[in-house]
């Protein structure tokens, strides 16, 4: 028995750096042994129930101290000894109440509120005392976070949460897929039910508890009624059971017309009218059935009358009447309804109406209802008025419903922001929104103080983060994306924290205490949002992605001409949404006066939101002195340029962090560097084409190192006009003439003899894995398969791009592979043989022959 156990332990060690442990690695710190004398030798956890978070705290402390310092501690569960503190050094961890019961009152602990804790590392006994059990566990994780960062200083302080609601939302479907998830299958659901093995769910709860998240809504806001079957509620109770020791509660999203849907084991009604008595009792029964199984159930999340979902408006009832359908039955149990403000009509909005505006919808719907929601209803508001865009102003709704509880909805998953295949640290964006002063009644009204309940004196409020973790070892699909989950928890607890401090704590815990690594990851992460904004859509025009398809690659045209309302109103001369009161949609007027006036006037609107609020000519001169169109060009080039530097930066970390994670992230940075050029070229060409205004720097439309595939000698390949046109260099690609036979594209290289990097831009489509061979004068330079696993160097490890896949030759599938240090003799023949597979006709766009350091 011993040997297999030892083997297991060893293999656990070697696979520990796959990302699964997140920031809870408890990696040994340098000089650990020196600390042994000053570390406690015992842990006294003042609770012996294995489902108590206090018990978990005891286990976690033992595990952490052993792993970080190599020091074993004895753990005692329950009051030990009773009456007076133990005679040996210890960590005493428990609720303040349990501590007082066992050892008498402490006088120096400030007031703690729900989830708060006291941490004192002074003296012989470290005290970790929570206002409740969950708070106790938070305190234990705080102490371990200090230790894991090598901080053994003496501290004594209390910490309290800024807001009571700190939830994640998971958009998991019952079949195991995840909407806008980029890290594999669900950890909760498969085949219409709850998975049997909930190990990952428990590990997730552990990560969440360490960042003080107190509930998870486990299923998609686009919910499925069958979750409410008795059998699935049993499964839900199993999830609650594995969450409970971590102080994490379960909540669910509801499908509004569930009573009229087929739910196994439940009566089906002919109506879902919220004022109908049979409907009310239907929901009453569901709520009772849930609480019978899960007494600490958190509550419901409701997406109603949004994007085709049914809701109270279907019966001409108000949204408040709809919310009451759930808040009433939840009240006796202390449950909460998170009612989403993401309500808009996506079918009849007409762009030819200059005053039409999707951004107006939330305030139009909810302001008249302010005061009509029950006390246990929280209006969950996306940070911006549209939809998780790279730049939006804070939603005015935060300031407009002072008599309602509110929460801010943030996205941790990067739906519109690179889908975990582009680096993006969200926290600076969140912070900008949270720090926005909306000036309600001409008084300081920061978004963070509104959602905490402080500004308008509301009992409830807080944070919902759309996380969408999956079965992938990295949880979110890439190692660096996990800084977002970590930062979400940290900011939800205390939004005044500095986003660089948060990031650096995360980096130390996730990677290393080595300052050069911390500096590099800080620089990359802090540059990531500006870079992405610059190459995907600057000046407040929003993420110019394909909003009708995958929300991933560039497609500016998809924004307009449809009723989704994410319009740019771009024509040959001008661009931007006029949201003024004087001449536009009136949206600016939804803000309290001072803010409304600022956005109303072009002179006081910040440049980074110019096109969000105003419609201007491309020649309009910005505060920076540059025209709108030239700024488009300049920033798209600057953003893509920054993305190239991430590769160099990450390369500098080789050997400083484990190879496994280093290689995986390098793969992503190389990919991003290539795809940022796709973005840059698509957006600049699109507006160049539309406006006819040349780039003053002569870059747009001029690519000196490129050989277009369509200009090569083709055999078995044919020209293909790409749609949207801007997704191909020179608007044209080539595809094989048949979907079974290989094609060849060749050309003589008219370059001085020397060493070059050769980049090949091709398309990696869903539904096929074409094969390519690149050779120079018949010597093979490289070969690769187009299967979302682009190679770097000579690596063979299977690494997958988790972004939404596209079945077309377009901006999502466009991708670049680069071969470095290739020797060329003038006149050499470059040849690419592409073998199609399935629906993928080995598409090729161009080849760039690059002198070292060139980007083209
Ligand atoms: C976005 C997202 C959808 C999601 C919706 C929502 O539109 O693309 O996948 O369902 O937001 O938040 O409800």
PDB file of C-alpha atoms and ligand atoms in Angstrom, residues 171 179-180 221-222 303 307 340 342 382 387 415 551, ligand 1:
ATOM      1  CA  UNK A 171     -22.966  30.022 -17.804  1.00  0.00           C
ATOM      2  CA  UNK A 179     -21.796  29.534 -23.075  1.00  0.00           C
ATOM      3  CA  UNK A 180     -18.804  31.846 -23.578  1.00  0.00           C
ATOM      4  CA  UNK A 221     -28.555  32.652 -17.354  1.00  0.00           C
ATOM      5  CA  UNK A 222     -30.094  31.225 -20.502  1.00  0.00           C
ATOM      6  CA  UNK A 303     -32.740  36.736 -17.053  1.00  0.00           C
ATOM      7  CA  UNK A 307     -32.518  38.322 -26.030  1.00  0.00           C
ATOM      8  CA  UNK A 340     -30.776  41.152 -14.308  1.00  0.00           C
ATOM      9  CA  UNK A 342     -29.903  43.268 -19.141  1.00  0.00           C
ATOM     10  CA  UNK A 382     -23.670  44.932 -16.330  1.00  0.00           C
ATOM     11  CA  UNK A 387     -22.383  44.276 -23.190  1.00  0.00           C
ATOM     12  CA  UNK A 415     -15.984  36.868 -24.239  1.00  0.00           C
ATOM     13  CA  UNK A 551     -17.545  37.547 -30.705  1.00  0.00           C
TER      14      UNK A 551
HETATM   15  C1  LIG B   1     -24.094  38.451 -24.102  1.00  0.00           C
HETATM   16  C2  LIG B   1     -23.556  37.093 -24.422  1.00  0.00           C
HETATM   17  C3  LIG B   1     -24.599  36.023 -24.316  1.00  0.00           C
HETATM   18  C4  LIG B   1     -25.281  36.117 -22.967  1.00  0.00           C
HETATM   19  C5  LIG B   1     -25.791  37.507 -22.723  1.00  0.00           C
HETATM   20  C6  LIG B   1     -26.283  37.709 -21.314  1.00  0.00           C
HETATM   21  O1  LIG B   1     -24.934  38.878 -25.093  1.00  0.00           O
HETATM   22  O2  LIG B   1     -23.038  37.110 -25.714  1.00  0.00           O
HETATM   23  O3  LIG B   1     -23.973  34.788 -24.483  1.00  0.00           O
HETATM   24  O4  LIG B   1     -26.312  35.214 -22.898  1.00  0.00           O
HETATM   25  O5  LIG B   1     -24.763  38.443 -22.894  1.00  0.00           O
HETATM   26  O6  LIG B   1     -25.522  38.275 -20.544  1.00  0.00           O
HETATM   27  O7  LIG B   1     -27.384  37.338 -20.994  1.00  0.00           O
END
